[in-house]
Amino acid sequence: MSVIALAGNPNTGKTSVFNRLTGSSSRVGNYPGVTVERESGRWKLPTGEIEVLDVPGAYSLAARSEEEQIAVRALFERGDKRPALVVVVVDATQLVRNLYFVAQLLEADVPVVVALNLIDAARALGAAPDTARVEKALGVPVVEVSARTGEGFEALGARVQEVLADPAKGRASPAFHYPAALEADAARLSPKLVASSPREARAMALWALLSVGEGDELTGVTREVRSEVKEIRAGAAAAGRDLDSEIIGSRWAWLDGLALAPARVAEPRSATERIDRWVLHPVLGTALFLAVMGILFQALFSWSEPLITGTEKVFDWLGAVARLLLPAGVAADLVADGVIGGVGSVLVFLPQILLLFFLLGFLEDSGYMSRVAFLVDRGMRAIGLHGRAFVPMLSGYACAVPAIMATRTLERRRDRLVTMLAVPFMTCSARLPVYTLVIAAMLPPRRYLLGFVPVQVAAMVAMYLFSAFCALASAAILGRTVLKGPRVPLLLELPPYRLPRLAVVTRQMWLRAKSFLSEAGRVILACTIVLWALLYFPRGAAVSAELAVAREKATVEQLAALEMQASAERLRASYGAKLGRLIEPVIAPLGFDWKIGVGLVGAFAAREVFISTLGVVYGLGKDAEESGGLLRDRIRAERRLDGAPAYPPLVGLSLMVFFALSAQCMSTLAVVRRESRSWKWPAFLFSYMTVLAWLASFAVYQGGRALGFG
Ligand code: GDP
Ligand code: MG
């Protein structure tokens, strides 16, 4: 079966065309980075089925961003997976600018069919291109289509079949006039590149000259090529030549020479421009931005409350059902506490995450998100972050896993890494229940700051501010030290505003949530089972003789209490408790005892596991989460040997600081490993955050004691 690919600049309607061709319903969006992984589907043509790939948007084949690299890798795949031709989806309202990408494909000897999409929009603007002239100038088939109305798809099929039968019909060689010195450089580099034709090799040499050597580790570029590029660039610089403008300038000279830009009758995008005058205004725009973020947070933290409670109830119920169905014993405990409890602890956050994704999707599809990136770019840049890092950072308030995946829209590897390493500091929804418990159990309830701000509320707000501060500080410091690199300007398409479509937004939300679930779910499930086993075994001689005797004579009410006591005793003898005592010397200077230690071991799988682990530690059994109040009271009542409270407010503070800074999340580390394609960065992240957390908690606890608190 033949394979063809859909490619083109971001936001030209590739995915919409793909959905038309294959009858699928992939996510479309009005924001770059919506299609970050290539997708494939079948297109039924009269001559048979062919496979169609939808690849991420790219401006250039000299791929700098992750998305562009995915696109280029898909288009230039080796062997029989290589697309037989590329349908370049071109935005007819932005014709000339889009043709730059077409020209590069032609230069690389790739068979091309141009789909002039959004032709409906171009006509509405009174600026439809002269398609026959475009076809003649380029020398390859050009077809007018509209993914919105469905117009032109039969013609597109016919032209694709034509080129599949005779690829020469899709090939052309644009007459770029590169300076002779540049031709010589390309000729020197191209034999070192693996390509399927000399013209492809020459084109690749030009991409390498454009993109290698900016501190980016491009994939697929050998060390030899890299050092060769450096030499060539150094030689050119010494000769006073600017390679970038030689290459890019020659191409544009050719394109401009074709004079294909349609005469404009109406001013395009005028509505968008009028809106942007307000939205991008330094004062009004910022005010609007703050208002939008305010609503977003309000939604995230108060509107999702009933959903969260509902999810909790469902899982409690499932656990109870499992206990009813399974005979009491290890299997029932494993299913109810380990599996259902473990999965439940992840899914409790799903409503919040879905809501965040829905709202983000809504803002993206409307076109507003690109403006946000533009608005915050200056501030972010001062810190060493890229304007586009805003969406990932914001998503970090829900969960670091999808947030780290969202860094794919950042062009340079360095920017991605800086953002990836900052995101885990954001107060994710897993930290929230931990803070809630610690604040309720360890901070004084009826105390007020300045006479009216409850201490407990102030503490929660402080934790949120602290996390944002740490994330930004971490980016600023890492960006200037470990990940030093040149600053690049924000190149951002400001797409026209569109009314967000519910179907698109919901679908996008679901796809993102799905990747969160499969990414986080698996790790958490595995870890909870391991932890459950650690705290459950050994089962043997855990119950003391006294307790056994007491149980013999107990009444029904006493029996329940004794059961709890027995499970607490078993827990104290468990491998997990041994582990807690083992790490006690390390955490004692932070004010933590072995019980908190067990909780911290549990929290490594996922922060929220801290609560259920503590629940078990305090002998409350499986209902700890549900009876959060009870757990809180137990913690509050805990005394040291000398009768002083075991967990004074200072310990609570130290504990929250520890949670704010430490990398207690397997899923985050797993996704950093996947996205950075190395073990180095997750290892770095883990050690860096853990050391930081320890030091900060140490400072809080010891400093607080020195000042006479706790
Ligand atoms: P991609 O980034 O290239 O995959 O583009 P998408 O398929 O996600 O579409 C970007 C935006 O353009 C979406 O809002 C689409 O609804 C819109 N769009 C796509 N094709 C057309 C078209 O032919 N006409 C009009 N008017 N809008 C379109
Ligand atoms: Mg797309």
XYZ file of C-alpha atoms and ligand atoms in Angstrom:
739
model
C 0.000 0.000 0.000
C 1.321 3.454 -0.869
C 2.012 5.930 1.891
C 1.529 9.658 1.428
C 2.037 12.434 3.963
C 0.209 15.662 4.708
C 2.609 18.406 5.660
C 2.789 22.182 5.769
C 3.008 25.133 8.093
C 1.186 24.977 11.406
C -2.489 25.892 11.392
C -3.075 25.476 7.656
C -5.743 22.829 8.135
C -3.648 19.676 7.686
C -5.548 17.793 10.316
C -8.870 19.005 8.933
C -7.854 17.757 5.487
C -6.672 14.509 7.054
C -10.031 14.041 8.739
C -11.815 14.648 5.428
C -9.644 12.133 3.591
C -9.689 9.377 6.157
C -13.057 9.980 7.762
C -11.401 10.142 11.165
C -11.881 12.820 13.748
C -8.438 13.831 14.903
C -7.996 16.908 16.987
C -7.787 20.185 15.156
C -6.898 23.409 16.825
C -6.043 27.018 16.454
C -2.737 26.823 18.254
C 0.621 25.386 17.238
C 1.468 22.113 18.863
C -1.914 20.461 18.615
C -0.621 17.673 16.396
C 2.662 16.722 17.977
C 2.748 13.089 17.103
C 2.148 11.920 13.567
C -1.090 10.108 12.944
C -2.050 7.779 10.165
C -5.260 6.693 8.473
C -6.616 5.165 5.263
C -7.831 7.093 2.258
C -10.084 5.234 -0.178
C -9.284 6.198 -3.755
C -10.863 4.679 -6.900
C -7.607 2.796 -7.534
C -7.439 1.407 -4.020
C -6.608 2.411 -0.474
C -3.552 4.419 0.478
C -2.147 5.267 3.872
C -2.104 8.949 4.861
C 0.133 10.436 7.551
C -0.733 13.677 9.305
C 2.531 15.179 10.496
C 3.030 18.162 12.798
C 3.300 21.623 11.316
C 6.680 22.989 10.266
C 7.923 26.252 8.852
C 11.199 24.866 7.702
C 12.912 21.574 6.994
C 15.885 22.857 8.954
C 14.016 21.454 11.905
C 14.580 23.238 15.161
C 11.572 22.389 17.279
C 10.606 18.914 18.386
C 7.496 19.107 16.237
C 9.470 20.064 13.157
C 11.855 17.232 13.794
C 8.992 14.765 14.022
C 7.666 16.137 10.740
C 10.992 15.940 8.953
C 11.712 12.459 10.257
C 8.337 11.284 8.968
C 8.829 12.828 5.520
C 12.361 11.556 5.035
C 11.942 8.143 6.607
C 14.174 5.435 5.122
C 12.909 2.372 3.322
C 9.335 1.515 2.415
C 7.850 3.668 5.180
C 8.956 6.704 3.228
C 5.945 8.609 1.856
C 5.710 8.269 -1.919
C 4.595 11.882 -2.128
C 3.805 14.790 0.123
C 0.534 16.684 -0.074
C 1.526 20.131 1.146
C -1.452 21.803 2.752
C -1.162 25.501 2.039
C -3.257 28.256 3.597
C -4.609 30.083 0.541
C -4.964 33.280 2.568
C -1.231 33.187 3.348
C -0.098 31.830 0.017
C 3.403 33.182 -0.497
C 4.548 32.679 3.056
C 3.373 29.066 2.921
C 5.128 28.388 -0.357
C 8.488 28.674 1.367
C 7.899 25.208 2.792
C 6.827 23.872 -0.629
C 9.987 25.282 -2.169
C 12.163 23.471 0.338
C 10.490 20.139 -0.395
C 10.958 20.665 -4.131
C 14.589 21.492 -3.531
C 14.981 18.155 -1.741
C 13.560 16.310 -4.765
C 10.368 15.233 -2.998
C 7.263 14.610 -5.177
C 4.655 17.150 -4.123
C 0.975 17.909 -4.655
C -0.089 21.286 -3.301
C -3.531 21.489 -1.658
C -4.587 25.137 -1.569
C -6.732 24.860 1.530
C -8.989 27.457 3.134
C -9.930 28.499 -0.358
C -13.367 29.394 1.022
C -11.775 31.846 3.419
C -9.540 33.313 0.687
C -12.546 33.862 -1.536
C -14.481 35.458 1.268
C -11.602 37.889 1.653
C -11.724 38.562 -2.062
C -8.129 37.418 -2.318
C -8.242 33.967 -3.912
C -4.953 33.070 -5.625
C -4.762 32.405 -9.364
C -4.335 28.661 -9.051
C -3.385 27.998 -12.696
C -0.577 30.517 -12.388
C 0.648 29.063 -9.117
C 0.722 25.608 -10.703
C 2.681 26.859 -13.672
C 5.180 28.757 -11.548
C 5.859 25.830 -9.231
C 5.749 23.076 -11.842
C 3.753 20.658 -9.670
C -0.003 19.980 -9.295
C -1.922 22.584 -7.295
C -5.524 21.866 -6.233
C -7.993 24.222 -4.564
C -9.666 22.583 -1.576
C -11.624 23.541 1.480
C -11.585 21.216 4.418
C -14.526 23.136 5.774
C -16.867 22.729 2.800
C -15.369 19.563 1.340
C -14.806 21.211 -2.005
C -12.001 19.969 -4.270
C -11.272 16.623 -2.666
C -12.099 14.580 -5.749
C -9.706 16.636 -7.815
C -7.095 16.235 -5.092
C -7.529 12.455 -5.267
C -7.096 12.490 -9.036
C -3.880 14.522 -8.881
C -2.484 12.353 -6.094
C -3.135 9.226 -8.166
C -1.456 10.843 -11.124
C 1.707 11.580 -9.165
C 1.675 8.165 -7.495
C 1.680 6.615 -10.983
C 4.404 8.951 -12.205
C 6.378 10.695 -9.427
C 8.166 12.890 -11.954
C 4.917 14.865 -12.291
C 5.271 15.960 -8.673
C 8.923 16.904 -8.933
C 10.325 20.264 -9.944
C 13.512 22.096 -9.250
C 13.096 25.669 -8.127
C 15.787 27.917 -9.553
C 17.313 29.341 -6.393
C 20.447 31.308 -7.137
C 22.746 30.538 -4.239
C 26.118 32.294 -4.154
C 28.950 30.121 -5.485
C 30.663 30.011 -2.090
C 27.521 28.553 -0.530
C 27.256 25.930 -3.276
C 30.841 24.961 -2.490
C 30.048 24.646 1.227
C 27.027 22.469 0.492
C 29.076 20.288 -1.859
C 31.663 19.811 0.872
C 29.088 18.750 3.440
C 26.656 16.702 1.389
C 28.794 13.548 0.868
C 28.820 13.141 4.673
C 25.040 12.940 4.864
C 22.914 9.866 4.325
C 20.337 10.650 1.660
C 18.516 8.847 -1.087
C 19.567 11.185 -3.881
C 22.285 13.783 -4.510
C 19.676 16.561 -4.538
C 18.310 15.418 -1.229
C 21.827 15.353 0.198
C 22.450 18.884 -0.987
C 19.192 20.088 0.567
C 20.061 18.339 3.823
C 23.450 19.990 3.838
C 21.707 23.368 3.678
C 19.390 22.464 6.583
C 22.368 21.396 8.613
C 24.124 24.667 7.870
C 21.042 26.523 9.066
C 20.272 24.657 12.229
C 23.291 22.857 13.632
C 25.658 24.556 15.997
C 23.258 26.665 18.009
C 23.721 24.629 21.112
C 20.947 22.302 20.006
C 21.468 18.609 19.893
C 19.683 17.772 16.682
C 18.907 14.138 16.281
C 20.341 12.285 13.348
C 23.322 14.568 12.976
C 26.614 12.812 13.479
C 29.463 14.329 15.389
C 31.473 14.481 12.187
C 28.790 16.518 10.427
C 28.457 18.792 13.408
C 32.136 19.606 13.521
C 32.199 20.065 9.751
C 29.278 22.510 10.004
C 31.086 24.412 12.729
C 34.158 24.702 10.529
C 32.154 25.889 7.548
C 30.273 28.419 9.645
C 33.511 29.691 11.163
C 35.060 30.015 7.709
C 32.029 31.892 6.410
C 31.993 34.223 9.383
C 35.695 34.951 8.868
C 34.957 35.817 5.235
C 32.221 38.183 6.349
C 29.449 35.994 4.935
C 26.122 35.371 6.621
C 25.079 31.834 5.754
C 21.513 32.204 7.054
C 20.716 35.160 4.877
C 22.490 33.593 1.883
C 20.326 30.494 2.087
C 17.032 31.975 3.193
C 17.474 35.139 1.129
C 18.038 33.246 -2.133
C 14.906 31.227 -1.611
C 12.782 34.261 -0.888
C 14.245 36.078 -3.861
C 12.978 33.254 -6.049
C 9.546 33.154 -4.409
C 9.116 36.919 -4.563
C 10.197 36.836 -8.196
C 7.241 34.573 -8.998
C 4.897 37.391 -7.925
C 2.116 35.018 -6.896
C 0.575 37.107 -4.137
C -3.045 37.709 -5.070
C -4.157 41.282 -5.312
C -5.964 42.000 -2.084
C -9.402 43.457 -2.316
C -10.342 43.353 1.300
C -7.955 43.790 4.179
C -7.521 40.270 5.567
C -7.932 39.474 9.214
C -9.239 42.926 9.881
C -11.569 41.748 12.638
C -8.702 39.889 14.251
C -6.485 42.911 14.016
C -9.108 45.097 15.585
C -9.518 42.672 18.483
C -5.765 42.407 18.863
C -5.432 46.128 19.329
C -7.173 45.587 22.672
C -5.950 42.133 23.537
C -2.279 42.892 22.942
C -2.456 46.302 24.608
C 0.181 46.481 27.351
C -2.289 47.598 30.036
C -5.730 46.444 28.874
C -4.343 43.205 27.464
C -2.592 42.411 30.704
C -5.742 43.167 32.688
C -7.749 40.860 30.454
C -5.102 38.190 30.792
C -5.185 38.401 34.592
C -8.975 38.225 34.571
C -8.927 35.139 32.339
C -6.381 33.441 34.588
C -8.451 34.357 37.651
C -11.501 32.662 36.172
C -9.382 29.664 35.212
C -8.157 29.167 38.754
C -11.548 29.752 40.242
C -12.867 27.037 37.977
C -10.014 24.722 38.774
C -10.269 24.917 42.518
C -13.873 25.515 43.361
C -15.979 24.316 40.455
C -14.314 20.932 40.265
C -14.972 20.199 43.952
C -18.256 18.254 43.557
C -16.732 16.170 40.768
C -13.773 15.256 42.944
C -15.991 14.216 45.825
C -18.118 12.198 43.419
C -15.106 10.326 42.039
C -13.969 9.531 45.555
C -17.352 8.073 46.402
C -17.322 5.912 43.275
C -13.983 4.387 44.213
C -14.986 3.785 47.824
C -18.022 2.019 46.512
C -15.965 -0.063 44.053
C -13.611 -1.084 46.849
C -16.559 -2.152 48.981
C -18.025 -4.146 46.091
C -14.692 -5.890 45.543
C -14.619 -6.870 49.207
C -18.102 -8.273 48.950
C -17.309 -10.319 45.873
C -13.918 -11.682 46.878
C -13.316 -14.015 49.814
C -11.560 -12.155 52.630
C -7.808 -12.572 52.428
C -4.752 -11.381 50.602
C -6.493 -11.283 47.218
C -9.369 -9.121 48.448
C -6.949 -6.768 50.237
C -4.816 -6.489 47.127
C -7.739 -5.689 44.843
C -9.575 -3.340 47.193
C -6.646 -1.464 48.736
C -3.847 -1.985 46.237
C -5.507 -1.866 42.843
C -8.765 0.044 43.306
C -7.291 2.268 45.985
C -4.234 2.936 43.846
C -6.088 3.700 40.642
C -8.582 5.741 42.623
C -5.862 7.920 44.066
C -4.964 8.937 40.516
C -8.462 9.263 39.153
C -9.528 11.571 41.947
C -7.567 14.264 40.158
C -9.052 13.521 36.780
C -12.002 15.956 37.035
C -9.655 18.816 37.768
C -7.342 17.817 34.961
C -10.203 17.434 32.499
C -11.510 20.844 33.447
C -8.101 22.440 32.989
C -7.676 20.803 29.610
C -11.136 21.837 28.566
C -10.501 25.461 29.445
C -7.044 25.440 27.867
C -8.469 23.813 24.740
C -11.147 26.468 24.614
C -8.580 29.247 24.865
C -6.353 27.562 22.284
C -9.061 26.994 19.738
C -10.240 30.570 20.009
C -6.717 31.757 19.151
C -6.248 33.533 22.498
C -3.459 31.269 23.759
C -1.047 32.526 21.118
C -1.700 36.060 22.356
C -0.973 34.962 25.888
C 2.377 33.567 24.791
C 3.045 36.919 23.175
C 1.960 38.916 26.247
C 3.966 36.964 28.779
C 7.020 36.537 26.572
C 8.852 39.571 27.902
C 8.376 38.636 31.538
C 9.189 35.008 30.920
C 12.259 35.951 28.944
C 13.648 37.952 31.857
C 13.515 34.726 33.813
C 15.094 32.707 31.012
C 11.913 31.032 29.831
C 10.290 31.217 26.433
C 6.863 32.800 25.921
C 5.495 29.487 24.809
C 6.544 27.924 28.096
C 3.507 29.563 29.654
C 0.982 26.881 28.754
C 3.149 24.044 30.120
C 3.800 25.993 33.312
C 0.117 26.667 33.754
C -0.782 23.031 33.119
C 1.686 22.196 35.862
C -0.904 23.376 38.367
C -2.975 20.353 37.436
C -0.286 17.751 36.834
C 3.345 17.800 35.759
C 2.961 14.855 33.381
C 0.788 16.477 30.690
C 2.591 19.759 31.346
C 5.927 18.217 30.462
C 4.449 16.709 27.325
C 3.173 20.164 26.379
C 6.749 21.461 26.237
C 6.961 19.914 22.785
C 5.771 23.169 21.289
C 9.028 24.801 22.341
C 11.448 25.040 19.496
C 14.754 24.492 21.120
C 15.862 21.611 23.236
C 17.389 23.964 25.756
C 14.116 25.843 26.255
C 12.293 22.553 26.583
C 14.680 21.307 29.242
C 14.571 24.517 31.258
C 10.779 24.352 31.240
C 10.646 20.634 31.970
C 12.861 21.091 34.993
C 10.792 24.009 36.296
C 7.332 22.500 35.845
C 7.637 19.894 38.658
C 7.793 22.716 41.221
C 4.310 23.933 40.392
C 1.685 23.003 42.973
C 0.127 20.064 41.174
C -3.221 18.682 42.246
C -1.511 15.796 44.027
C 0.119 18.180 46.475
C -3.189 19.775 47.306
C -4.611 16.957 49.481
C -1.278 16.658 51.274
C -1.287 20.357 52.090
C -4.919 20.132 53.124
C -4.190 17.330 55.566
C -1.011 18.859 56.961
C -2.607 22.264 57.389
C -5.670 20.801 59.061
C -3.680 18.511 61.328
C -0.649 20.555 62.267
C -1.436 24.259 61.941
C -3.501 26.060 64.573
C -7.154 26.299 63.470
C -8.562 29.463 65.017
C -5.603 31.792 64.651
C -5.536 34.861 62.474
C -2.816 36.839 60.780
C -3.257 40.611 61.130
C -6.408 39.816 63.039
C -8.519 38.560 60.147
C -6.675 36.238 57.719
C -6.977 32.675 59.006
C -3.513 31.160 59.404
C -4.614 28.002 57.613
C -5.820 29.863 54.530
C -2.710 32.034 54.484
C -0.581 28.894 54.606
C -2.303 27.435 51.546
C -1.929 30.641 49.543
C 1.675 30.871 50.643
C 2.357 27.369 49.358
C 0.995 28.308 45.932
C 3.082 31.445 45.735
C 6.101 29.568 47.013
C 5.754 26.981 44.247
C 5.496 29.569 41.496
C 8.497 31.363 42.943
C 10.534 28.146 43.079
C 9.613 27.205 39.506
C 10.648 30.595 38.164
C 13.783 30.755 40.302
C 14.776 27.298 39.171
C 14.321 28.290 35.531
C 16.313 31.467 36.056
C 19.173 29.654 37.762
C 19.323 26.605 35.481
C 18.962 28.779 32.399
C 22.030 30.725 33.419
C 24.163 27.803 34.540
C 23.574 24.179 33.555
C 21.488 25.045 30.518
C 23.136 28.192 29.333
C 22.344 29.059 25.760
C 21.660 31.906 23.397
C 18.285 33.605 23.596
C 16.120 33.250 20.544
C 13.262 35.547 19.688
C 9.700 34.327 19.955
C 8.453 33.546 16.459
C 4.775 33.154 16.819
C 1.965 33.039 14.365
C -1.000 34.978 15.690
C -3.840 32.973 14.164
C -7.157 34.672 13.437
C -9.734 34.464 16.209
C -12.297 31.763 15.714
C -15.298 30.637 17.655
C -14.115 27.552 19.568
C -15.932 24.400 18.559
C -17.208 22.244 21.381
C -16.543 18.950 19.585
C -12.935 19.893 18.913
C -12.309 21.128 22.423
C -13.838 18.081 24.091
C -11.981 15.718 21.857
C -8.709 17.430 22.523
C -9.398 17.356 26.233
C -10.072 13.658 26.056
C -6.919 12.874 24.063
C -4.759 14.761 26.506
C -6.440 13.168 29.474
C -5.892 9.773 27.895
C -2.179 10.311 27.583
C -2.106 11.493 31.193
C -3.935 8.394 32.334
C -1.803 5.920 30.488
C 1.397 7.697 31.449
C 0.632 8.285 35.102
C -1.770 5.441 35.633
C 0.577 2.604 34.868
C 3.405 3.848 37.064
C 1.121 4.661 39.952
C -0.661 1.354 39.730
C 2.620 -0.547 39.808
C 3.984 1.526 42.674
C 0.880 1.332 44.802
C 0.908 -2.423 44.512
C 4.553 -2.574 45.548
C 3.924 -0.193 48.449
C 0.839 -2.001 49.481
C 2.885 -5.197 49.633
C 5.637 -3.465 51.608
C 3.155 -2.323 54.203
C 1.116 -5.535 54.167
C 3.845 -8.114 54.600
C 5.113 -10.005 56.543
C 1.733 -11.299 57.706
C 2.957 -14.001 60.122
C 3.483 -13.442 63.829
C 2.498 -9.812 63.799
C -0.382 -9.999 66.250
C 0.863 -10.064 69.808
C -0.277 -12.713 72.236
C -1.985 -10.112 74.412
C -4.048 -8.890 71.565
C -4.972 -12.400 70.575
C -6.239 -13.091 74.116
C -8.118 -9.796 74.244
C -9.756 -10.654 70.995
C -11.081 -13.944 72.340
C -13.110 -12.180 75.011
C -14.055 -9.060 73.121
C -17.567 -7.793 72.474
C -18.581 -6.824 68.960
C -17.739 -3.126 69.448
C -14.439 -3.938 71.060
C -13.636 -6.276 68.226
C -13.608 -3.484 65.667
C -11.232 -1.440 67.805
C -9.035 -4.472 68.321
C -8.976 -5.125 64.601
C -7.590 -1.653 64.113
C -5.029 -2.212 66.785
C -4.038 -5.475 65.154
C -3.597 -3.861 61.758
C -1.529 -1.101 63.360
C 0.662 -3.730 64.982
C 1.066 -5.595 61.731
C 2.020 -2.364 60.074
C 4.642 -1.620 62.681
C 6.225 -4.968 61.867
C 6.002 -4.501 58.110
C 8.898 -4.084 55.714
C 7.653 -0.577 54.994
C 7.925 0.425 58.651
C 11.448 -0.983 58.737
C 12.219 1.218 55.778
C 10.718 4.202 57.587
C 12.925 3.567 60.623
C 15.901 3.072 58.340
C 15.528 6.542 56.886
C 14.614 8.151 60.200
C 18.168 9.375 60.909
C 18.171 11.207 57.594
C 14.817 12.904 58.098
C 14.991 13.509 61.853
C 16.833 16.844 61.385
C 13.801 18.000 59.372
C 11.492 17.218 62.287
C 10.048 14.023 60.803
C 9.616 10.745 62.695
C 9.518 7.235 61.263
C 5.776 7.420 60.628
C 6.183 10.386 58.357
C 9.133 8.473 56.902
C 6.842 5.614 55.856
C 4.510 8.198 54.363
C 7.400 9.693 52.414
C 8.401 6.290 51.081
C 4.805 5.859 49.926
C 4.698 9.361 48.542
C 7.507 8.582 46.177
C 5.073 6.738 43.931
C 2.720 9.674 43.963
C 2.391 12.415 46.505
C -1.197 11.729 47.394
C -0.227 8.209 48.484
C 1.246 9.964 51.542
C -2.225 10.322 52.967
C -3.366 6.764 52.539
C -0.030 5.524 53.850
C -0.304 7.680 56.958
C -3.834 6.431 57.311
C -2.568 2.885 57.416
C 0.292 3.854 59.692
C -2.170 5.199 62.227
C -4.059 1.968 62.240
C -7.113 3.400 60.632
C -7.082 0.790 57.930
C -8.462 1.249 54.496
C -10.881 4.074 55.280
C -8.203 6.608 56.050
C -8.861 8.820 53.090
C -12.568 8.848 53.582
C -12.266 9.576 57.261
C -9.713 12.316 56.664
C -11.088 14.098 59.708
C -10.251 11.181 61.899
C -6.741 10.949 60.571
C -6.322 14.651 61.161
C -7.424 14.274 64.771
C -5.114 11.346 65.357
C -2.173 13.291 64.032
C -3.140 16.274 66.122
C -3.408 14.133 69.257
C -0.066 12.390 68.760
C 2.280 13.118 71.654
C 5.977 12.793 72.179
C 7.271 10.888 75.203
C 7.512 14.135 77.173
C 3.878 14.919 76.451
C 4.501 17.729 73.952
C 2.620 17.568 70.647
C 4.525 15.314 68.243
C 3.697 17.499 65.279
C 3.886 21.189 66.153
C 3.158 23.754 63.388
C 6.850 23.943 62.613
C 6.905 20.278 61.567
C 3.876 20.953 59.369
C 5.651 23.812 57.689
C 8.815 21.819 57.197
C 6.761 18.947 55.773
C 4.942 21.180 53.299
C 8.181 22.767 52.162
C 9.553 19.292 51.629
C 6.549 18.346 49.523
C 6.739 21.571 47.558
C 10.322 20.971 46.522
C 10.957 17.254 46.330
C 10.525 15.200 43.161
C 8.215 12.627 44.715
C 6.532 11.478 41.576
C 7.567 8.482 39.511
C 5.371 9.532 36.625
C 7.077 12.899 36.331
C 10.478 11.266 36.226
C 9.246 8.708 33.705
C 7.889 11.367 31.385
C 11.037 13.498 31.659
C 13.008 10.430 30.694
C 10.796 9.884 27.671
C 10.693 13.479 26.528
C 14.389 14.198 26.990
C 15.357 10.796 25.604
C 18.000 10.358 28.267
C 18.379 9.137 31.828
C 20.598 12.058 32.620
C 17.820 14.614 33.037
C 15.438 12.641 35.231
C 18.407 11.670 37.400
C 19.448 15.298 37.569
C 15.914 16.447 38.343
C 15.499 13.914 41.109
C 18.782 14.612 42.857
C 18.496 18.344 42.449
C 14.962 18.551 43.816
C 15.580 16.106 46.656
C 18.689 17.908 47.851
C 16.878 21.222 47.603
C 13.886 19.873 49.519
C 16.063 18.497 52.278
C 18.067 21.685 52.652
C 14.997 23.918 52.647
C 13.152 21.763 55.198
C 16.272 21.642 57.320
C 16.532 25.417 57.217
C 12.853 25.837 58.107
C 12.874 23.365 60.974
C 16.224 24.150 62.524
C 15.831 27.856 61.896
C 12.362 27.788 63.448
C 13.653 25.983 66.507
C 16.535 28.375 66.869
C 13.968 31.170 66.876
C 12.059 29.396 69.604
C 9.168 27.842 67.677
C 8.158 24.178 67.653
P -3.233 22.002 11.283
O -2.533 22.689 12.408
O -2.568 22.300 9.996
O -3.427 20.539 11.506
O -4.666 22.706 11.170
P -6.065 22.238 11.738
O -6.630 21.166 10.887
O -5.920 21.980 13.179
O -6.954 23.543 11.447
C -6.612 24.819 11.896
C -7.834 25.686 11.879
O -8.232 25.996 10.533
C -9.040 25.048 12.527
O -9.671 26.029 13.303
C -9.892 24.604 11.341
O -11.254 24.574 11.656
C -9.604 25.681 10.319
N -9.738 25.207 8.932
C -9.141 24.118 8.403
N -9.446 23.990 7.091
C -10.264 25.020 6.778
C -10.914 25.429 5.558
O -10.808 24.837 4.501
N -11.677 26.563 5.637
C -11.809 27.276 6.789
N -12.561 28.370 6.756
N -11.211 26.912 7.946
C -10.455 25.796 7.946
Mg -2.784 19.349 13.036
